[in-house]
mmCIF file with all atom_site columns, C-alpha atoms in Angstrom:
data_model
loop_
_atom_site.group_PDB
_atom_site.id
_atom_site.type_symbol
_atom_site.label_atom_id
_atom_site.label_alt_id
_atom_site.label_comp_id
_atom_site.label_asym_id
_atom_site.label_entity_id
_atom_site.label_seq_id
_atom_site.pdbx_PDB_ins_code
_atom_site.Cartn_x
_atom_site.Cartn_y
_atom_site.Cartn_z
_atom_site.occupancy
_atom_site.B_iso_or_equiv
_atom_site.pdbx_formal_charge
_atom_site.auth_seq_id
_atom_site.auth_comp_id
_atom_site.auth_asym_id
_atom_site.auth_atom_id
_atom_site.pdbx_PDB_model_num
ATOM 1   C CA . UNK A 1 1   ? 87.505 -80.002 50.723 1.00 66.00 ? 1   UNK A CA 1
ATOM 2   C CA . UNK A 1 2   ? 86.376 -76.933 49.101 1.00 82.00 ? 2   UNK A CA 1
ATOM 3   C CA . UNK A 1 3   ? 85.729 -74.338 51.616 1.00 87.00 ? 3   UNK A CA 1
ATOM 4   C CA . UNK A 1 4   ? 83.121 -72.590 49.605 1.00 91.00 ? 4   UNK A CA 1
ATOM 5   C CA . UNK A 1 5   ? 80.449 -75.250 49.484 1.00 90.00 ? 5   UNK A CA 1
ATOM 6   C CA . UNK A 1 6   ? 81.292 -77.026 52.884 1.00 89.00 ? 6   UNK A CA 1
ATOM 7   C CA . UNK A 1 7   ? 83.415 -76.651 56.198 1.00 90.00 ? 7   UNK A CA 1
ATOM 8   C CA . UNK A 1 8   ? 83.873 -79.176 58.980 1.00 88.00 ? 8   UNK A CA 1
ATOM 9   C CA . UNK A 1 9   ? 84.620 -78.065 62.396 1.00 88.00 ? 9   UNK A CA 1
ATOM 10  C CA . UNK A 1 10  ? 84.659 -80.901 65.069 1.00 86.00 ? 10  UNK A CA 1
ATOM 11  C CA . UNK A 1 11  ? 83.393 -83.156 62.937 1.00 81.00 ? 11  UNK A CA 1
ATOM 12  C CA . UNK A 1 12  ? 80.601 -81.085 61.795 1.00 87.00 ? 12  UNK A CA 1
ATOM 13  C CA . UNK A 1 13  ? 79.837 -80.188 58.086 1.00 88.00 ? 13  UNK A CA 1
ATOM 14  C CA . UNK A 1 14  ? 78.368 -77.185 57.733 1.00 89.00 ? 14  UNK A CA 1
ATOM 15  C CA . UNK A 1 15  ? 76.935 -76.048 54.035 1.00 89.00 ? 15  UNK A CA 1
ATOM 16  C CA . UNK A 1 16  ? 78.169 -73.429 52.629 1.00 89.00 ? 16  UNK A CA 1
ATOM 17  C CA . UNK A 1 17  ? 76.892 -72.274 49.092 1.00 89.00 ? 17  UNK A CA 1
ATOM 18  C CA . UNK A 1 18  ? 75.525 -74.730 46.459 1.00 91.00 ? 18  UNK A CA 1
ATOM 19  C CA . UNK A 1 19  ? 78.334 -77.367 45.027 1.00 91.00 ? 19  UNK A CA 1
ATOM 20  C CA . UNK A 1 20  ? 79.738 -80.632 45.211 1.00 92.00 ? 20  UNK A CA 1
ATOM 21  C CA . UNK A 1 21  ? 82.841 -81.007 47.786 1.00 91.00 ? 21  UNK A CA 1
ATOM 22  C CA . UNK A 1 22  ? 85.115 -83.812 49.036 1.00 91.00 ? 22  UNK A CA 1
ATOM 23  C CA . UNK A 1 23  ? 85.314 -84.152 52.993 1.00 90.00 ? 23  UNK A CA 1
ATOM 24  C CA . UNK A 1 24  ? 88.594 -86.346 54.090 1.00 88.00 ? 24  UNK A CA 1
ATOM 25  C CA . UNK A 1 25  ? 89.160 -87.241 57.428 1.00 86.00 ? 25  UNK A CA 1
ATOM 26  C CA . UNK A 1 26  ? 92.109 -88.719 59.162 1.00 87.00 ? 26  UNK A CA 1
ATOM 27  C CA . UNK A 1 27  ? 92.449 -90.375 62.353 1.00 88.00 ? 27  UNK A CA 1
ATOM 28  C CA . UNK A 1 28  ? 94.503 -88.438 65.051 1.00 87.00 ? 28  UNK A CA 1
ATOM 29  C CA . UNK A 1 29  ? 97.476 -90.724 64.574 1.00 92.00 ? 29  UNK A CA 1
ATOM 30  C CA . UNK A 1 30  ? 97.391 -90.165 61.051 1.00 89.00 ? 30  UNK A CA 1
ATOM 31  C CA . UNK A 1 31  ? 97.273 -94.052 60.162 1.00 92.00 ? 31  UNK A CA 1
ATOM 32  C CA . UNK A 1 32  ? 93.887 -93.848 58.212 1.00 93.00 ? 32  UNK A CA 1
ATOM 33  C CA . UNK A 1 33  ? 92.038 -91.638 56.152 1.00 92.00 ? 33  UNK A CA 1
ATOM 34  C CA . UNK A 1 34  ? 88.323 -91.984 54.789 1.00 91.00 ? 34  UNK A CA 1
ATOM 35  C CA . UNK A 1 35  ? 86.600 -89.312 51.817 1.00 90.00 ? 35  UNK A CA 1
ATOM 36  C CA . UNK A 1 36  ? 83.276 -88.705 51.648 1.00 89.00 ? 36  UNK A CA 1
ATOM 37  C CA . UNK A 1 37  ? 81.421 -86.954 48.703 1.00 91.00 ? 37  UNK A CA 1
ATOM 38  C CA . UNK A 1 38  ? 78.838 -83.762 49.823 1.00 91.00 ? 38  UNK A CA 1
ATOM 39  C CA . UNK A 1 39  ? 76.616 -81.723 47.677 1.00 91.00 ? 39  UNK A CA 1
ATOM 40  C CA . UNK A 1 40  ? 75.270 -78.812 48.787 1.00 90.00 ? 40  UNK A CA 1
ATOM 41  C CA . UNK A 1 41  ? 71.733 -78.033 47.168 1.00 89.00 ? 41  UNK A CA 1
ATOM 42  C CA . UNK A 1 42  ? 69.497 -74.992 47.965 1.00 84.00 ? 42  UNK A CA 1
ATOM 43  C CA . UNK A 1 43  ? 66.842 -75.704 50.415 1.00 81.00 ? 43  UNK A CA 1
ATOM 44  C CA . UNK A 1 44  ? 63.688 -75.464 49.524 1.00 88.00 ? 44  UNK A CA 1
ATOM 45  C CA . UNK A 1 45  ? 60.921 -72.709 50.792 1.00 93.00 ? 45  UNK A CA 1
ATOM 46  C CA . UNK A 1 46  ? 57.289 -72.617 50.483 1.00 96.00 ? 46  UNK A CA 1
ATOM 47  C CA . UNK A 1 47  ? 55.198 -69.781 49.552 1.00 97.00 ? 47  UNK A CA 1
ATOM 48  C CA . UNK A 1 48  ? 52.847 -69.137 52.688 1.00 98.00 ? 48  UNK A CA 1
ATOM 49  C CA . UNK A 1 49  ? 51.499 -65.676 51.236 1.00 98.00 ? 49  UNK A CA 1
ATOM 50  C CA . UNK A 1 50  ? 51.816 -62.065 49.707 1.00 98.00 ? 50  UNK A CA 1
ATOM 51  C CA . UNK A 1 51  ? 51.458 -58.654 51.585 1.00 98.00 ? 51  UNK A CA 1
ATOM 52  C CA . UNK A 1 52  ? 51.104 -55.589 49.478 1.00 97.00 ? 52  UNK A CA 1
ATOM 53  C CA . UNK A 1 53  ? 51.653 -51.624 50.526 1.00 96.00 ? 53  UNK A CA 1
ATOM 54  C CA . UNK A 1 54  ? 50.950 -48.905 48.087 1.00 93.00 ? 54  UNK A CA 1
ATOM 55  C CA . UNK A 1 55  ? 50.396 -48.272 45.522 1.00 96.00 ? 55  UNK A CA 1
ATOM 56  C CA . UNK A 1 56  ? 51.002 -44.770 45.480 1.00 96.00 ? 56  UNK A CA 1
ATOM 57  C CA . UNK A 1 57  ? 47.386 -43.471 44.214 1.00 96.00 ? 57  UNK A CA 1
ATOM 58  C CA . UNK A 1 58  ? 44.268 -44.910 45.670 1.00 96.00 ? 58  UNK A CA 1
ATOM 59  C CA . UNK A 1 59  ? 42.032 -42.127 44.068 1.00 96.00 ? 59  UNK A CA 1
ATOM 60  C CA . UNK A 1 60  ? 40.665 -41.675 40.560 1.00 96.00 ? 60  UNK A CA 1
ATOM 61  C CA . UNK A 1 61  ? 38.038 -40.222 38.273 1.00 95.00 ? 61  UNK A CA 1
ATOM 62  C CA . UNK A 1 62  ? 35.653 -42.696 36.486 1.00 95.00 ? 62  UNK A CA 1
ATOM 63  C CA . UNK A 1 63  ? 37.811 -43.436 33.175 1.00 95.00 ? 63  UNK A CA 1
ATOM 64  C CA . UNK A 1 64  ? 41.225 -42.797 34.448 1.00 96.00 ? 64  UNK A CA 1
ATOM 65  C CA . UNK A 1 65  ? 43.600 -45.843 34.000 1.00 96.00 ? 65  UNK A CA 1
ATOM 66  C CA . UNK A 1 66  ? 44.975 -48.061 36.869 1.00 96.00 ? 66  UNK A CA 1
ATOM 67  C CA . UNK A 1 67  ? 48.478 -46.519 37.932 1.00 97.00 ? 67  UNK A CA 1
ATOM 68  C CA . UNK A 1 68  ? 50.456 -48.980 40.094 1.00 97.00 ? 68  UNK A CA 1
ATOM 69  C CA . UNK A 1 69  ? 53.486 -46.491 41.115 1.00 96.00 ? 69  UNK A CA 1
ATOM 70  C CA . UNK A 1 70  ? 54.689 -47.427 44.164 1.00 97.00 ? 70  UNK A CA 1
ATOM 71  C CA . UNK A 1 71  ? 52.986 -51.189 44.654 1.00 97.00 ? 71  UNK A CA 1
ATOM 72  C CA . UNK A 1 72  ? 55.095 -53.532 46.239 1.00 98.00 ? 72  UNK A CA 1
ATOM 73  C CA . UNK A 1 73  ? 54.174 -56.964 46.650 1.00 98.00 ? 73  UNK A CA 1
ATOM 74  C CA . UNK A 1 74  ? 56.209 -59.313 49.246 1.00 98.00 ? 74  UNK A CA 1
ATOM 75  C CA . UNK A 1 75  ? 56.095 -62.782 49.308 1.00 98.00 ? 75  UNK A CA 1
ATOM 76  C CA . UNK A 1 76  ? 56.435 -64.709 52.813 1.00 98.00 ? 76  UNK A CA 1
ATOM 77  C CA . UNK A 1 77  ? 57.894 -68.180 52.877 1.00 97.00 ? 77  UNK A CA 1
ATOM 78  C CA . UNK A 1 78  ? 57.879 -70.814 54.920 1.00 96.00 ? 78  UNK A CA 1
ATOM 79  C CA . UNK A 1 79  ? 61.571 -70.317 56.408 1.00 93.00 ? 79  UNK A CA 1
ATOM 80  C CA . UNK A 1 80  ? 60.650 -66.786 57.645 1.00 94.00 ? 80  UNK A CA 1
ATOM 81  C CA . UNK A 1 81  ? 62.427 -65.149 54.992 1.00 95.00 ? 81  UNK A CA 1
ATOM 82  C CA . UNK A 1 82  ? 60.706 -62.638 52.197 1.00 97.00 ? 82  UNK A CA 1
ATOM 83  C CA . UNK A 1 83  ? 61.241 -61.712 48.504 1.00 97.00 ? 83  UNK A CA 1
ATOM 84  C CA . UNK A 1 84  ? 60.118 -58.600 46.680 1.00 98.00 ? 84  UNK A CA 1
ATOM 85  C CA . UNK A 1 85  ? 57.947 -59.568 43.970 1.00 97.00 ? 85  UNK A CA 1
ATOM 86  C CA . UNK A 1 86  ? 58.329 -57.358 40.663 1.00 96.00 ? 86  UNK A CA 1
ATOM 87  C CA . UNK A 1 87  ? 56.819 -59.774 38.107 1.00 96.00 ? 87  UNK A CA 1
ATOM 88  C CA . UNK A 1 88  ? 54.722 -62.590 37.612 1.00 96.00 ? 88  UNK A CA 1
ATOM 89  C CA . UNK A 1 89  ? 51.636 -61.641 40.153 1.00 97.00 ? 89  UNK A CA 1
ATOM 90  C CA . UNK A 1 90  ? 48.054 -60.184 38.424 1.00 97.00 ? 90  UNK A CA 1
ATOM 91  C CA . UNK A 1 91  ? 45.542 -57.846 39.672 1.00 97.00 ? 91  UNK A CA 1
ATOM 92  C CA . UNK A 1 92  ? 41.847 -58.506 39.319 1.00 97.00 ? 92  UNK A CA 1
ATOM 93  C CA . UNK A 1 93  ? 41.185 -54.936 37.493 1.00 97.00 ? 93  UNK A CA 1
ATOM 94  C CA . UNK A 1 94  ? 43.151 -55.095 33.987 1.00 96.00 ? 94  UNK A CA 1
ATOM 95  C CA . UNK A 1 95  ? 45.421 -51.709 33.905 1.00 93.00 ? 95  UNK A CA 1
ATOM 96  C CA . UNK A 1 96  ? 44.099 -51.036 30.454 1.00 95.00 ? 96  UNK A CA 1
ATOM 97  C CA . UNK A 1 97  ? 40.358 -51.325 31.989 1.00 95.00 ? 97  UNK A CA 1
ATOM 98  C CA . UNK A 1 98  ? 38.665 -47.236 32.515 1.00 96.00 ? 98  UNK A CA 1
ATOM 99  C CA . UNK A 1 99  ? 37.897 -47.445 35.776 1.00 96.00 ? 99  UNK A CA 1
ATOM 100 C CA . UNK A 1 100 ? 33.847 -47.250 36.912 1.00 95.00 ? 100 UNK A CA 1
ATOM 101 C CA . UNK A 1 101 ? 32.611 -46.028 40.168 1.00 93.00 ? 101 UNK A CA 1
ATOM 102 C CA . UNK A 1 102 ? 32.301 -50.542 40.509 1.00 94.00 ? 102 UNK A CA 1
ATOM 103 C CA . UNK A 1 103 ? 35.901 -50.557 40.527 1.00 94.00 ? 103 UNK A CA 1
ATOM 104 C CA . UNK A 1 104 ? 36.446 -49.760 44.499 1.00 93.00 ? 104 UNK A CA 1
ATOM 105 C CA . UNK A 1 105 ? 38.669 -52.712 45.100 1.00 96.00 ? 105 UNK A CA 1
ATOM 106 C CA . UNK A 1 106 ? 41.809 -53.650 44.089 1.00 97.00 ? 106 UNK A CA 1
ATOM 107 C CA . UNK A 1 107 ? 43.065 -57.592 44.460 1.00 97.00 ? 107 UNK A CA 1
ATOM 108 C CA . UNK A 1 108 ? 46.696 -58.622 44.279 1.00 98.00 ? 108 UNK A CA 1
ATOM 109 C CA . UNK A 1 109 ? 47.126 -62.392 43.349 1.00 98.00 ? 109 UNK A CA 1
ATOM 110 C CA . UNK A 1 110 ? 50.708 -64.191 43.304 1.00 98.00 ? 110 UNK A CA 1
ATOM 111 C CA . UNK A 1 111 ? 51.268 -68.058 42.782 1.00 97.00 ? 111 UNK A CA 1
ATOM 112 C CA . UNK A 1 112 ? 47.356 -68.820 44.256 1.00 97.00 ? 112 UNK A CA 1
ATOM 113 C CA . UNK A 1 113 ? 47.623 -66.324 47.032 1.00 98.00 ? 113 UNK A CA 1
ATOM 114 C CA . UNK A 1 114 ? 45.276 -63.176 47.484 1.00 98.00 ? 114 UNK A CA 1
ATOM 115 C CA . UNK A 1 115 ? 46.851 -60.056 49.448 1.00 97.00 ? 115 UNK A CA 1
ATOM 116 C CA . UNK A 1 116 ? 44.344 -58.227 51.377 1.00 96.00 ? 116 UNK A CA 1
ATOM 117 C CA . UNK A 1 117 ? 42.344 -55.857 48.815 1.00 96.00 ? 117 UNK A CA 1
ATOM 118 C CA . UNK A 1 118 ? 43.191 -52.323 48.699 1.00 97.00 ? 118 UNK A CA 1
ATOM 119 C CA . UNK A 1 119 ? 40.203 -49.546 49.036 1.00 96.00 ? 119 UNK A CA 1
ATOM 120 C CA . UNK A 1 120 ? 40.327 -47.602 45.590 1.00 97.00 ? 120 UNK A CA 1
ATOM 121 C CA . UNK A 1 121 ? 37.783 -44.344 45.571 1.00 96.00 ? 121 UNK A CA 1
ATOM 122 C CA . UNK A 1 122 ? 36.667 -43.558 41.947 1.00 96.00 ? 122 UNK A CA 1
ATOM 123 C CA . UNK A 1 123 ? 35.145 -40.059 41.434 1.00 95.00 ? 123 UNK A CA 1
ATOM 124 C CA . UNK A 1 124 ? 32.165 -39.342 39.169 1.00 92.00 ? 124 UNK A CA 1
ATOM 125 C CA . UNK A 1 125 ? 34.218 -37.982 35.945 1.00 84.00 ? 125 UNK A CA 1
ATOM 126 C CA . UNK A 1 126 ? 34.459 -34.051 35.931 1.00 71.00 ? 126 UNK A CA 1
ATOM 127 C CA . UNK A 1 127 ? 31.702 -32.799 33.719 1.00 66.00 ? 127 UNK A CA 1
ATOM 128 C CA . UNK A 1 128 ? 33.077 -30.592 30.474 1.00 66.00 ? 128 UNK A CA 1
ATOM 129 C CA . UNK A 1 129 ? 30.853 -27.569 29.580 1.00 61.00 ? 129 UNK A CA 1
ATOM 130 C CA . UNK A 1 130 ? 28.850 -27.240 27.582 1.00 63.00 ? 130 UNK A CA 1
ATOM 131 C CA . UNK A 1 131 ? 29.049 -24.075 24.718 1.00 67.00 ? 131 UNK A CA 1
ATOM 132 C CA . UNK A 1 132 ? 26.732 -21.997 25.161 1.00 65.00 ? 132 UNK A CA 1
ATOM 133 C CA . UNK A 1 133 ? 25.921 -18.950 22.753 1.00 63.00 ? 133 UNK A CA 1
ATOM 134 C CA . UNK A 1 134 ? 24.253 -15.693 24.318 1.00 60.00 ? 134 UNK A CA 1
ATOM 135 C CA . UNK A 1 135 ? 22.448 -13.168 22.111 1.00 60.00 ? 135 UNK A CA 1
ATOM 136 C CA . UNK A 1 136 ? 21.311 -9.801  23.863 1.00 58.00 ? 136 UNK A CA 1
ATOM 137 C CA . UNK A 1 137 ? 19.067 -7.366  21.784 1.00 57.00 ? 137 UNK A CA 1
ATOM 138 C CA . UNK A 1 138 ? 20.826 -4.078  22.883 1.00 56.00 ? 138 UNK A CA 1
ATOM 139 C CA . UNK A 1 139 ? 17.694 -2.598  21.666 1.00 55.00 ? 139 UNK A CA 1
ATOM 140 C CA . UNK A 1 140 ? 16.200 -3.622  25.043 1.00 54.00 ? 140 UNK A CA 1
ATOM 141 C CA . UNK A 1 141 ? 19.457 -3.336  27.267 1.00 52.00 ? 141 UNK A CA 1
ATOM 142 C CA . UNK A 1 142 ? 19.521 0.243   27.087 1.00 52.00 ? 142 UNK A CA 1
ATOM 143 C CA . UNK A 1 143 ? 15.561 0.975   26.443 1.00 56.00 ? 143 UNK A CA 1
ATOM 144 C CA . UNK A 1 144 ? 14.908 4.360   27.710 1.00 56.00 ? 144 UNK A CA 1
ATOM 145 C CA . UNK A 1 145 ? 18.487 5.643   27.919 1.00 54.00 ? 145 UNK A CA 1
ATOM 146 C CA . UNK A 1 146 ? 18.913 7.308   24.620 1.00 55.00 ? 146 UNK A CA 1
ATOM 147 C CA . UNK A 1 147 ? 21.368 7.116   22.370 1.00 55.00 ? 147 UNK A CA 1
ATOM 148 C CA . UNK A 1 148 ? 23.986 9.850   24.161 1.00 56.00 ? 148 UNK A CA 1
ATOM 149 C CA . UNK A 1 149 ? 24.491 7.015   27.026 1.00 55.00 ? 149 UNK A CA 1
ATOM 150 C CA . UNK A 1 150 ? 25.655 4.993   23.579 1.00 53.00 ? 150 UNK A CA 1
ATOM 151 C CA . UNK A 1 151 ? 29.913 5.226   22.747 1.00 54.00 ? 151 UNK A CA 1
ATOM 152 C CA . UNK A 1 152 ? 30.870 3.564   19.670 1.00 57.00 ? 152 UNK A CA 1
ATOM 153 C CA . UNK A 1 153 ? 34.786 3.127   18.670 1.00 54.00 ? 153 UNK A CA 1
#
């Protein structure tokens, strides 16, 4: 028997990794022997959802760009056991969409399932100022001063 895909221990097989071994067994007198073929195949799990934490920034101005830094999506099988998903899930706001103050939630979807929506808060974009030109008539700034309050370089 190969000890890496299957062991026996009082007459029990146990799988090991994935494989094909032969099992022989012999009687305790020795007078008989029997061999039995065993493959070992992966079980199967099914997907019974996603959880999501992060991402790291949950705050933006109206036309910044989706940053998912720190998102990471786990999916939960039906054997108890979890994977970290890095590829192959979508969100419902495309990361080369400018956000709008519509944008406020943010939906992770993996193989059918939704993860619970994360609360995004989009600012109203900072305003740039406008140029402005001032002209001031000195003539009236320094009306009734004279002309020795005046220094010229």
């Amino acid at each position: 028997s190969d000890e890496t895909v299957a062991t026996v221990e009082n007459g029990f097989v146990t799988p090991v990794a994935e494989g094909s071994a032969v099992i022989t067994v012999t009687t305790a007198d020795g007078g008989k022997t029997a061999e039995c073929a065993v493959t070992v195949t992966a079980a199967t799990k099914t997907l019974t959802g996603i959880t999501v934490t992060g991402p790291t920034k949950t705050e933006y101005y109206e036309g910044d760009l989706l940053d998912l830094e720190g998102l990471v999506v786990t999916a939960h099988y039906d054997d108890e056991s979890t994977e970290t998903i890095t590829a192959g899930y979508t969100t419902n706001i495309a990361l080369d969409h400018k956000l709008e103050s519509t944008d406020t939630s943010l939906v992770i979807t993996y193989n059918g399932f939704d993860a619970d929506a994360i609360t995004l808060t989009i600012n109203e974009a900072a305003r740039e100022a406008l140029p402005y030109q001032t002209t001031i008539n000195s003539s009236h700034l320094f009306e009734g001063w004279g002309t020795d309050h005046l220094h010229q370089e």
